[in-house]
Amino acid sequence: MTERKLPPDLHRDTLALRTAIAPSQYGEHSETMYLTSSFVQPDAATAARRFAQEEEGYMYTRVGNPTVTSMEMRLAALEGTEAAIATSSGMAAILLLGMGLLRAGDHVVCSQSVFGSTIRLFSGEFAKFGIETTYVPQSDVAAWAAALRPNTKLLFAETPTNPLTDVCDIQALADVAHGAGAKLAVDNCFCSPALQQPVRFGADYVIHSGTKYLDGQGRVMAGAICCSQKDVEQIFLPITRTAGMVLSPFNAWVVLKGMETLSVRMDAQCANALALATWLQGQPQVARVHYPGLASHPQHALAMRQQSGRGGPVLAFEVKNADAVSARANAFHVIDSTRVCSITTNLGDTKTTICHPASTSHARITEAQRQAAGVVQGLIRVAVGLEHIDDLKADLLRGLNSLKA
Ligand SMILES: *Cc1c(COP(=O)(O)O)cnc(C)c1O
């Protein structure tokens, strides 16, 4: 697949716009969407060589598609990895990671505050195949080290976490993993490569839900693993071409175009999030704000180092309350008083979304587990978009101002 020719050492913004396969004979400026399930072969002998993997060439979209290749090249360029392999969703990327790296009898150490479906995948699905997972507090490096066993093959982290924005030290976890002969995978959905490139800190695999900030406008499902070329070719490609959790060319095209504006969107959304978090801290009805961009965040210094000096686009805050019952009622009141923010658990959109984690994303765990995780009834999560900051403040103030004491 001929890559578009580019000079070396380009900046990330340039790579986000320019990395793709070369245009077709027509010289199209916007990358073509190759919406086709199969590719016509020039002759039977060429087809035979391609099926024998002796010659490069597209045959069938489950095995490879030029639009998907462009999306993979562009994402790998942004993450600073040799290669990437696209999947039908973020969860499919984690499924592919597990299928590629784990065997019956293997052990995984995972942060206890990763995305809920990730926990269900490890504990519900992988457990069926004899893979055991131990969960540890995200930012406690000693707990990760203590959980290691001789059969530990993978450490899985997500930073910052949802909804409390806990940050973990990627370099420290990479050292723990490599010291034990295991690999480190980092789910990089919240920061995206515009802010954080986990391989720079020693991670072996970077997981993406392209559904979030890579698309950026809430249109399609997509996922990817970013890693070495060798791992794509020898571990993951043999699985996707057989098991079929591949990305649709249409979705690949949407994400490919979305990545062109990733860094300007993230700059603007992070600036909005910091302004909103700072303002929320000064509101009398707000008990606490969780945001890595604030000096009050327990891992503020680490976050600034790891996330290119930015706190990310997601924050959470707790409304003041007397008890858990009034906390929930107060949180619901603030959420229901908004007229701009969308009430949805999705994130990664240019439109601001607001949700109550304790009754939605974290509803399927016990109250004791929720308390342990810090997902209290008064907690509200905001994934900050591109609206004018004054409209977002006014949207939250409406509910905060009319809270019953
Ligand atoms: C959304 C999300 C996923 C799953 O991605 P899908 O594309 O919805 O399958 C995984 N990790 C994180 C952190 C997410 O936010």
Tab-separated table of C-alpha atoms and ligand atoms in Angstrom:
chain	number	residue	atom	x	y	z
A	1	MET	CA	0.000	0.000	0.000
A	2	THR	CA	1.832	3.100	-1.114
A	3	GLU	CA	1.803	5.761	1.536
A	4	ARG	CA	1.512	9.394	0.508
A	5	LYS	CA	5.098	10.711	0.397
A	6	LEU	CA	5.888	13.130	3.233
A	7	PRO	CA	9.116	14.692	4.486
A	8	PRO	CA	10.425	13.274	7.808
A	9	ASP	CA	9.908	14.795	11.299
A	10	LEU	CA	6.609	16.557	10.688
A	11	HIS	CA	4.531	17.987	13.529
A	12	ARG	CA	1.515	16.107	14.813
A	13	ASP	CA	-0.993	18.558	13.292
A	14	THR	CA	0.572	18.005	9.872
A	15	LEU	CA	0.543	14.214	10.271
A	16	ALA	CA	-3.143	14.361	11.278
A	17	LEU	CA	-3.932	16.051	7.971
A	18	ARG	CA	-1.499	14.450	5.575
A	19	THR	CA	-0.903	10.813	6.548
A	20	ALA	CA	-2.855	8.429	4.297
A	21	ILE	CA	-2.345	6.121	1.340
A	22	ALA	CA	-1.507	7.890	-1.925
A	23	PRO	CA	-4.457	9.263	-3.970
A	24	SER	CA	-5.799	7.163	-6.841
A	25	GLN	CA	-5.144	7.914	-10.536
A	26	TYR	CA	-7.689	10.784	-10.317
A	27	GLY	CA	-5.657	12.708	-7.738
A	28	GLU	CA	-8.581	13.289	-5.352
A	29	HIS	CA	-7.780	15.794	-2.577
A	30	SER	CA	-10.152	14.422	0.059
A	31	GLU	CA	-9.308	10.782	0.753
A	32	THR	CA	-11.531	8.357	-1.132
A	33	MET	CA	-13.945	6.134	0.718
A	34	TYR	CA	-13.503	2.653	-0.762
A	35	LEU	CA	-16.940	1.350	0.138
A	36	THR	CA	-16.570	-2.116	-1.311
A	37	SER	CA	-16.578	-5.607	0.148
A	38	SER	CA	-14.191	-7.114	-2.410
A	39	PHE	CA	-11.543	-6.117	-4.963
A	40	VAL	CA	-11.317	-7.355	-8.535
A	41	GLN	CA	-8.034	-9.127	-9.275
A	42	PRO	CA	-6.115	-8.355	-12.505
A	43	ASP	CA	-5.698	-12.043	-13.326
A	44	ALA	CA	-5.855	-15.488	-11.727
A	45	ALA	CA	-2.109	-15.724	-11.111
A	46	THR	CA	-2.037	-12.393	-9.244
A	47	ALA	CA	-5.032	-13.506	-7.180
A	48	ALA	CA	-3.165	-16.706	-6.304
A	49	ARG	CA	-0.047	-14.789	-5.212
A	50	ARG	CA	-2.108	-12.397	-3.093
A	51	PHE	CA	-4.014	-15.187	-1.377
A	52	ALA	CA	-0.683	-16.930	-0.702
A	53	GLN	CA	0.484	-13.633	0.845
A	54	GLU	CA	3.415	-13.486	-1.610
A	55	GLU	CA	2.266	-10.148	-3.028
A	56	GLU	CA	0.543	-7.123	-1.517
A	57	GLY	CA	-2.890	-6.217	-2.827
A	58	TYR	CA	-6.431	-5.857	-1.590
A	59	MET	CA	-8.786	-8.815	-1.946
A	60	TYR	CA	-11.627	-8.621	0.540
A	61	THR	CA	-12.456	-5.929	3.117
A	62	ARG	CA	-12.352	-8.312	6.090
A	63	VAL	CA	-8.686	-8.851	5.191
A	64	GLY	CA	-7.871	-5.259	4.245
A	65	ASN	CA	-9.340	-2.075	2.750
A	66	PRO	CA	-7.500	1.071	1.551
A	67	THR	CA	-9.682	3.507	3.551
A	68	VAL	CA	-9.135	1.453	6.698
A	69	THR	CA	-5.383	1.362	5.921
A	70	SER	CA	-5.351	5.184	5.686
A	71	MET	CA	-7.116	5.484	9.039
A	72	GLU	CA	-4.625	3.049	10.625
A	73	MET	CA	-1.620	4.909	9.174
A	74	ARG	CA	-2.890	8.270	10.391
A	75	LEU	CA	-3.655	7.022	13.919
A	76	ALA	CA	-0.264	5.288	14.188
A	77	ALA	CA	1.451	8.512	13.053
A	78	LEU	CA	-0.379	10.446	15.779
A	79	GLU	CA	0.359	7.891	18.514
A	80	GLY	CA	3.986	7.546	17.464
A	81	THR	CA	3.692	3.786	16.916
A	82	GLU	CA	4.930	1.842	13.878
A	83	ALA	CA	1.452	0.583	13.091
A	84	ALA	CA	-2.184	0.351	14.124
A	85	ILE	CA	-4.963	-2.137	13.510
A	86	ALA	CA	-8.544	-0.868	13.315
A	87	THR	CA	-11.548	-2.668	14.805
A	88	SER	CA	-15.322	-2.277	14.687
A	89	SER	CA	-15.470	-0.593	18.138
A	90	GLY	CA	-13.304	0.227	21.135
A	91	MET	CA	-14.512	-2.916	22.915
A	92	ALA	CA	-13.602	-4.994	19.832
A	93	ALA	CA	-10.061	-3.588	20.145
A	94	ILE	CA	-9.841	-4.836	23.760
A	95	LEU	CA	-11.320	-8.195	22.695
A	96	LEU	CA	-8.658	-8.416	19.958
A	97	LEU	CA	-5.933	-7.520	22.454
A	98	GLY	CA	-7.046	-10.326	24.775
A	99	MET	CA	-7.412	-12.869	21.956
A	100	GLY	CA	-3.942	-11.987	20.729
A	101	LEU	CA	-1.995	-11.907	23.989
A	102	LEU	CA	-3.759	-14.283	26.375
A	103	ARG	CA	-4.100	-18.062	26.675
A	104	ALA	CA	-5.967	-20.291	29.157
A	105	GLY	CA	-4.143	-20.142	32.485
A	106	ASP	CA	-2.895	-16.566	32.006
A	107	HIS	CA	-3.435	-13.742	34.485
A	108	VAL	CA	-4.214	-10.041	33.938
A	109	VAL	CA	-3.824	-7.096	36.320
A	110	CYS	CA	-6.307	-4.330	35.566
A	111	SER	CA	-7.164	-0.964	37.086
A	112	GLN	CA	-10.417	-1.184	39.080
A	113	SER	CA	-11.629	2.078	37.533
A	114	VAL	CA	-11.516	1.204	33.826
A	115	PHE	CA	-14.555	1.499	31.524
A	116	GLY	CA	-17.380	-0.748	32.814
A	117	SER	CA	-17.587	-2.928	29.692
A	118	THR	CA	-13.832	-3.561	29.946
A	119	ILE	CA	-14.356	-5.080	33.413
A	120	ARG	CA	-17.275	-7.171	32.115
A	121	LEU	CA	-15.150	-8.353	29.174
A	122	PHE	CA	-12.274	-9.473	31.408
A	123	SER	CA	-14.380	-10.884	34.267
A	124	GLY	CA	-17.340	-12.227	32.290
A	125	GLU	CA	-16.034	-13.285	28.891
A	126	PHE	CA	-12.272	-13.934	29.197
A	127	ALA	CA	-12.902	-15.801	32.486
A	128	LYS	CA	-14.848	-18.411	30.433
A	129	PHE	CA	-11.597	-19.220	28.637
A	130	GLY	CA	-9.576	-19.683	31.829
A	131	ILE	CA	-8.097	-16.188	32.087
A	132	GLU	CA	-8.108	-14.625	35.549
A	133	THR	CA	-8.078	-10.872	36.271
A	134	THR	CA	-7.084	-9.027	39.468
A	135	TYR	CA	-8.290	-5.431	39.921
A	136	VAL	CA	-6.154	-2.828	41.673
A	137	PRO	CA	-6.499	0.855	42.613
A	138	GLN	CA	-5.475	2.814	39.523
A	139	SER	CA	-2.865	5.179	40.960
A	140	ASP	CA	-1.265	2.805	43.524
A	141	VAL	CA	1.849	1.469	41.730
A	142	ALA	CA	2.722	-0.813	44.689
A	143	ALA	CA	-0.692	-2.502	44.399
A	144	TRP	CA	-0.019	-3.289	40.718
A	145	ALA	CA	3.363	-4.800	41.628
A	146	ALA	CA	1.863	-6.798	44.524
A	147	ALA	CA	-0.812	-8.285	42.241
A	148	LEU	CA	1.743	-9.820	39.846
A	149	ARG	CA	1.900	-13.615	39.535
A	150	PRO	CA	4.308	-15.810	37.561
A	151	ASN	CA	1.569	-16.202	34.898
A	152	THR	CA	0.748	-12.461	34.611
A	153	LYS	CA	0.893	-11.532	30.903
A	154	LEU	CA	-0.870	-8.184	30.727
A	155	LEU	CA	-1.372	-4.994	32.740
A	156	PHE	CA	-4.327	-2.871	31.600
A	157	ALA	CA	-4.798	0.789	32.600
A	158	GLU	CA	-6.889	3.755	31.526
A	159	THR	CA	-5.784	7.306	32.304
A	160	PRO	CA	-7.473	9.589	33.259
A	161	THR	CA	-10.338	7.406	34.479
A	162	ASN	CA	-14.055	7.878	34.100
A	163	PRO	CA	-15.642	9.684	35.940
A	164	LEU	CA	-13.196	10.715	38.701
A	165	THR	CA	-10.248	11.533	36.406
A	166	ASP	CA	-7.676	9.497	38.387
A	167	VAL	CA	-4.318	9.629	36.632
A	168	CYS	CA	-1.796	6.782	36.698
A	169	ASP	CA	1.933	6.929	36.069
A	170	ILE	CA	2.331	5.124	32.717
A	171	GLN	CA	6.125	4.939	32.967
A	172	ALA	CA	5.951	3.371	36.451
A	173	LEU	CA	3.400	0.774	35.285
A	174	ALA	CA	5.488	-0.019	32.187
A	175	ASP	CA	8.474	-0.682	34.479
A	176	VAL	CA	6.356	-2.979	36.695
A	177	ALA	CA	5.044	-4.872	33.649
A	178	HIS	CA	8.396	-5.255	31.919
A	179	GLY	CA	10.150	-6.293	35.139
A	180	ALA	CA	7.716	-9.229	35.263
A	181	GLY	CA	7.948	-10.103	31.564
A	182	ALA	CA	4.404	-8.790	30.999
A	183	LYS	CA	3.025	-6.152	28.603
A	184	LEU	CA	1.310	-2.853	29.385
A	185	ALA	CA	-1.799	-1.723	27.486
A	186	VAL	CA	-3.192	1.791	28.029
A	187	ASP	CA	-6.692	2.863	27.015
A	188	ASN	CA	-6.066	6.377	25.635
A	189	CYS	CA	-9.679	7.380	24.857
A	190	PHE	CA	-9.919	10.325	27.240
A	191	CYS	CA	-6.759	12.165	26.190
A	192	SER	CA	-6.340	10.970	22.615
A	193	PRO	CA	-2.877	11.229	21.019
A	194	ALA	CA	-3.322	15.010	20.805
A	195	LEU	CA	-2.530	15.157	24.551
A	196	GLN	CA	-0.939	11.851	25.521
A	197	GLN	CA	1.130	9.252	23.680
A	198	PRO	CA	1.442	6.262	26.043
A	199	VAL	CA	4.254	4.567	24.039
A	200	ARG	CA	6.517	7.533	24.875
A	201	PHE	CA	6.213	6.408	28.503
A	202	GLY	CA	6.845	2.734	27.748
A	203	ALA	CA	3.381	1.313	27.042
A	204	ASP	CA	3.379	-1.609	24.585
A	205	TYR	CA	-0.199	-1.267	23.315
A	206	VAL	CA	-2.454	1.771	23.024
A	207	ILE	CA	-6.201	1.123	22.897
A	208	HIS	CA	-8.648	3.484	21.239
A	209	SER	CA	-12.351	3.851	20.996
A	210	GLY	CA	-12.475	5.883	17.779
A	211	THR	CA	-16.120	6.451	18.726
A	212	LYS	CA	-14.926	9.172	21.107
A	213	TYR	CA	-12.494	12.033	20.373
A	214	LEU	CA	-10.968	10.594	17.159
A	215	ASP	CA	-14.327	10.909	15.385
A	216	GLY	CA	-15.149	13.789	17.696
A	217	GLN	CA	-18.724	14.340	16.611
A	218	GLY	CA	-20.491	11.254	17.896
A	219	ARG	CA	-21.220	9.752	14.481
A	220	VAL	CA	-19.668	6.283	14.214
A	221	MET	CA	-18.313	3.354	16.219
A	222	ALA	CA	-14.640	2.519	15.734
A	223	GLY	CA	-11.654	1.163	17.632
A	224	ALA	CA	-7.964	0.382	17.238
A	225	ILE	CA	-4.827	-1.048	18.802
A	226	CYS	CA	-1.631	0.946	18.148
A	227	CYS	CA	1.588	-1.064	18.470
A	228	SER	CA	4.576	-2.440	16.535
A	229	GLN	CA	4.310	-3.528	12.894
A	230	LYS	CA	5.465	-7.014	13.907
A	231	ASP	CA	2.631	-7.402	16.441
A	232	VAL	CA	0.050	-6.208	13.910
A	233	GLU	CA	1.300	-8.688	11.308
A	234	GLN	CA	2.049	-11.671	13.517
A	235	ILE	CA	-0.499	-11.391	16.348
A	236	PHE	CA	-3.528	-9.266	15.451
A	237	LEU	CA	-4.030	-9.411	11.660
A	238	PRO	CA	-4.311	-13.239	11.634
A	239	ILE	CA	-7.153	-12.862	14.180
A	240	THR	CA	-9.128	-10.026	12.519
A	241	ARG	CA	-8.999	-11.641	9.074
A	242	THR	CA	-10.420	-14.815	10.624
A	243	ALA	CA	-12.651	-13.537	13.440
A	244	GLY	CA	-13.841	-10.460	11.532
A	245	MET	CA	-14.119	-7.632	14.096
A	246	VAL	CA	-12.947	-5.243	11.361
A	247	LEU	CA	-13.815	-1.584	10.846
A	248	SER	CA	-16.315	-0.623	8.159
A	249	PRO	CA	-14.701	1.550	5.423
A	250	PHE	CA	-17.445	4.139	5.948
A	251	ASN	CA	-16.664	4.429	9.665
A	252	ALA	CA	-12.929	4.442	8.900
A	253	TRP	CA	-13.438	7.368	6.515
A	254	VAL	CA	-15.414	9.371	9.113
A	255	VAL	CA	-12.701	8.817	11.737
A	256	LEU	CA	-9.959	9.560	9.179
A	257	LYS	CA	-11.542	12.962	8.485
A	258	GLY	CA	-12.243	13.508	12.201
A	259	MET	CA	-8.556	13.128	13.049
A	260	GLU	CA	-7.732	16.109	10.785
A	261	THR	CA	-9.209	18.462	13.406
A	262	LEU	CA	-8.325	16.422	16.516
A	263	SER	CA	-5.690	18.728	17.949
A	264	VAL	CA	-7.620	22.000	17.493
A	265	ARG	CA	-10.748	20.407	18.948
A	266	MET	CA	-8.835	19.049	21.927
A	267	ASP	CA	-7.112	22.408	22.522
A	268	ALA	CA	-10.444	24.224	22.567
A	269	GLN	CA	-12.300	21.567	24.583
A	270	CYS	CA	-9.506	21.365	27.196
A	271	ALA	CA	-9.518	25.171	27.520
A	272	ASN	CA	-13.304	25.116	28.026
A	273	ALA	CA	-13.004	22.279	30.568
A	274	LEU	CA	-10.323	24.110	32.570
A	275	ALA	CA	-12.402	27.306	32.606
A	276	LEU	CA	-15.515	25.396	33.701
A	277	ALA	CA	-13.634	23.416	36.389
A	278	THR	CA	-12.053	26.590	37.784
A	279	TRP	CA	-15.431	28.341	37.866
A	280	LEU	CA	-17.164	25.328	39.494
A	281	GLN	CA	-14.548	25.325	42.276
A	282	GLY	CA	-15.740	28.795	43.263
A	283	GLN	CA	-19.454	27.905	43.416
A	284	PRO	CA	-20.856	27.636	46.981
A	285	GLN	CA	-23.169	24.722	46.025
A	286	VAL	CA	-20.245	22.624	44.738
A	287	ALA	CA	-18.454	20.446	47.317
A	288	ARG	CA	-15.630	19.165	45.133
A	289	VAL	CA	-14.319	19.282	41.554
A	290	HIS	CA	-12.334	16.426	39.992
A	291	TYR	CA	-10.183	17.677	37.120
A	292	PRO	CA	-6.479	16.910	36.445
A	293	GLY	CA	-5.936	20.479	35.193
A	294	LEU	CA	-6.615	21.915	38.661
A	295	ALA	CA	-3.755	22.300	41.153
A	296	SER	CA	-6.074	20.654	43.744
A	297	HIS	CA	-6.055	17.332	41.787
A	298	PRO	CA	-3.919	14.748	43.657
A	299	GLN	CA	-1.940	13.863	40.507
A	300	HIS	CA	-1.896	17.325	38.944
A	301	ALA	CA	1.885	17.408	38.383
A	302	LEU	CA	1.932	13.914	36.845
A	303	ALA	CA	-1.050	14.755	34.617
A	304	MET	CA	0.628	17.919	33.351
A	305	ARG	CA	3.780	15.934	32.515
A	306	GLN	CA	1.943	13.067	30.809
A	307	GLN	CA	-0.826	15.030	29.085
A	308	SER	CA	1.124	17.821	27.357
A	309	GLY	CA	0.255	20.296	30.109
A	310	ARG	CA	-3.507	19.873	29.760
A	311	GLY	CA	-6.203	18.434	31.998
A	312	GLY	CA	-8.293	16.833	29.256
A	313	PRO	CA	-11.889	17.506	28.200
A	314	VAL	CA	-13.703	15.604	31.005
A	315	LEU	CA	-14.437	16.781	34.556
A	316	ALA	CA	-16.677	15.684	37.434
A	317	PHE	CA	-18.072	17.597	40.397
A	318	GLU	CA	-20.033	16.878	43.569
A	319	VAL	CA	-23.013	18.983	44.592
A	320	LYS	CA	-23.246	19.910	48.284
A	321	ASN	CA	-25.807	17.871	50.235
A	322	ALA	CA	-26.856	16.602	53.635
A	323	ASP	CA	-27.111	12.872	52.813
A	324	ALA	CA	-27.106	10.386	49.921
A	325	VAL	CA	-30.845	10.816	49.207
A	326	SER	CA	-30.650	14.590	48.898
A	327	ALA	CA	-27.330	14.249	47.028
A	328	ARG	CA	-28.981	12.222	44.293
A	329	ALA	CA	-31.991	14.569	44.156
A	330	ASN	CA	-29.679	17.590	43.946
A	331	ALA	CA	-27.552	16.035	41.197
A	332	PHE	CA	-30.684	15.133	39.208
A	333	HIS	CA	-31.975	18.713	39.672
A	334	VAL	CA	-28.756	20.247	38.293
A	335	ILE	CA	-28.743	17.825	35.328
A	336	ASP	CA	-32.455	18.352	34.592
A	337	SER	CA	-32.065	22.158	34.735
A	338	THR	CA	-29.669	22.219	31.771
A	339	ARG	CA	-30.964	23.365	28.388
A	340	VAL	CA	-27.715	23.257	26.415
A	341	CYS	CA	-25.864	20.147	27.679
A	342	SER	CA	-27.068	16.769	26.378
A	343	ILE	CA	-28.077	14.264	29.059
A	344	THR	CA	-26.182	11.196	27.862
A	345	THR	CA	-23.349	9.003	29.101
A	346	ASN	CA	-21.513	9.307	25.786
A	347	LEU	CA	-18.451	11.503	25.566
A	348	GLY	CA	-15.915	12.551	22.981
A	349	ASP	CA	-18.334	14.854	21.183
A	350	THR	CA	-18.040	18.531	20.276
A	351	LYS	CA	-21.413	18.914	22.059
A	352	THR	CA	-21.172	18.961	25.859
A	353	THR	CA	-22.663	15.917	27.582
A	354	ILE	CA	-23.728	15.605	31.225
A	355	CYS	CA	-24.562	12.501	33.255
A	356	HIS	CA	-25.056	11.031	36.736
A	357	PRO	CA	-22.525	8.169	36.908
A	358	ALA	CA	-23.959	6.512	40.062
A	359	SER	CA	-27.282	5.749	38.330
A	360	THR	CA	-25.996	5.152	34.783
A	361	SER	CA	-22.444	4.014	33.932
A	362	HIS	CA	-21.861	2.784	37.518
A	363	ALA	CA	-25.409	1.566	38.282
A	364	ARG	CA	-24.666	-2.153	37.959
A	365	ILE	CA	-22.288	-2.300	40.937
A	366	THR	CA	-23.268	-2.312	44.626
A	367	GLU	CA	-23.537	0.911	46.667
A	368	ALA	CA	-20.508	-0.269	48.714
A	369	GLN	CA	-18.438	-0.739	45.514
A	370	ARG	CA	-19.569	2.683	44.322
A	371	GLN	CA	-18.541	4.294	47.610
A	372	ALA	CA	-15.163	2.547	47.394
A	373	ALA	CA	-14.738	3.832	43.850
A	374	GLY	CA	-15.739	7.356	44.953
A	375	VAL	CA	-18.747	7.442	42.620
A	376	VAL	CA	-21.030	9.126	45.168
A	377	GLN	CA	-24.693	10.046	44.593
A	378	GLY	CA	-23.918	13.769	44.342
A	379	LEU	CA	-21.409	13.296	41.527
A	380	ILE	CA	-22.035	14.765	38.047
A	381	ARG	CA	-19.755	14.172	35.042
A	382	VAL	CA	-19.382	16.716	32.261
A	383	ALA	CA	-17.584	15.942	28.989
A	384	VAL	CA	-16.971	19.486	27.828
A	385	GLY	CA	-17.568	20.412	24.195
A	386	LEU	CA	-17.100	23.460	22.024
A	387	GLU	CA	-20.052	25.641	23.104
A	388	HIS	CA	-19.314	29.167	24.377
A	389	ILE	CA	-18.019	28.893	27.948
A	390	ASP	CA	-20.502	31.488	29.284
A	391	ASP	CA	-23.432	29.413	28.007
A	392	LEU	CA	-22.058	26.305	29.744
A	393	LYS	CA	-21.618	28.174	33.047
A	394	ALA	CA	-25.160	29.595	32.799
A	395	ASP	CA	-26.489	26.099	32.018
A	396	LEU	CA	-25.049	24.658	35.251
A	397	LEU	CA	-25.724	27.757	37.342
A	398	ARG	CA	-29.476	27.511	36.622
A	399	GLY	CA	-29.699	24.263	38.591
A	400	LEU	CA	-27.060	25.132	41.211
A	401	ASN	CA	-28.765	28.416	42.066
A	402	SER	CA	-32.141	26.790	42.668
A	403	LEU	CA	-30.929	23.870	44.828
A	404	LYS	CA	-32.797	23.354	48.067
A	405	ALA	CA	-30.427	23.551	51.035
B	1	LIG	C1	-16.263	4.218	25.070
B	1	LIG	C2	-15.068	3.641	25.687
B	1	LIG	C3	-14.648	2.339	25.370
B	1	LIG	C4	-15.417	1.442	24.437
B	1	LIG	O1	-15.488	1.925	23.161
B	1	LIG	P1	-16.685	1.585	22.137
B	1	LIG	O2	-16.239	2.217	20.875
B	1	LIG	O3	-17.938	2.158	22.726
B	1	LIG	O4	-16.764	0.097	22.054
B	1	LIG	C5	-13.488	1.868	25.956
B	1	LIG	N1	-12.778	2.632	26.816
B	1	LIG	C6	-13.162	3.887	27.157
B	1	LIG	C7	-12.338	4.671	28.102
B	1	LIG	C8	-14.312	4.429	26.607
B	1	LIG	O5	-14.683	5.667	26.961
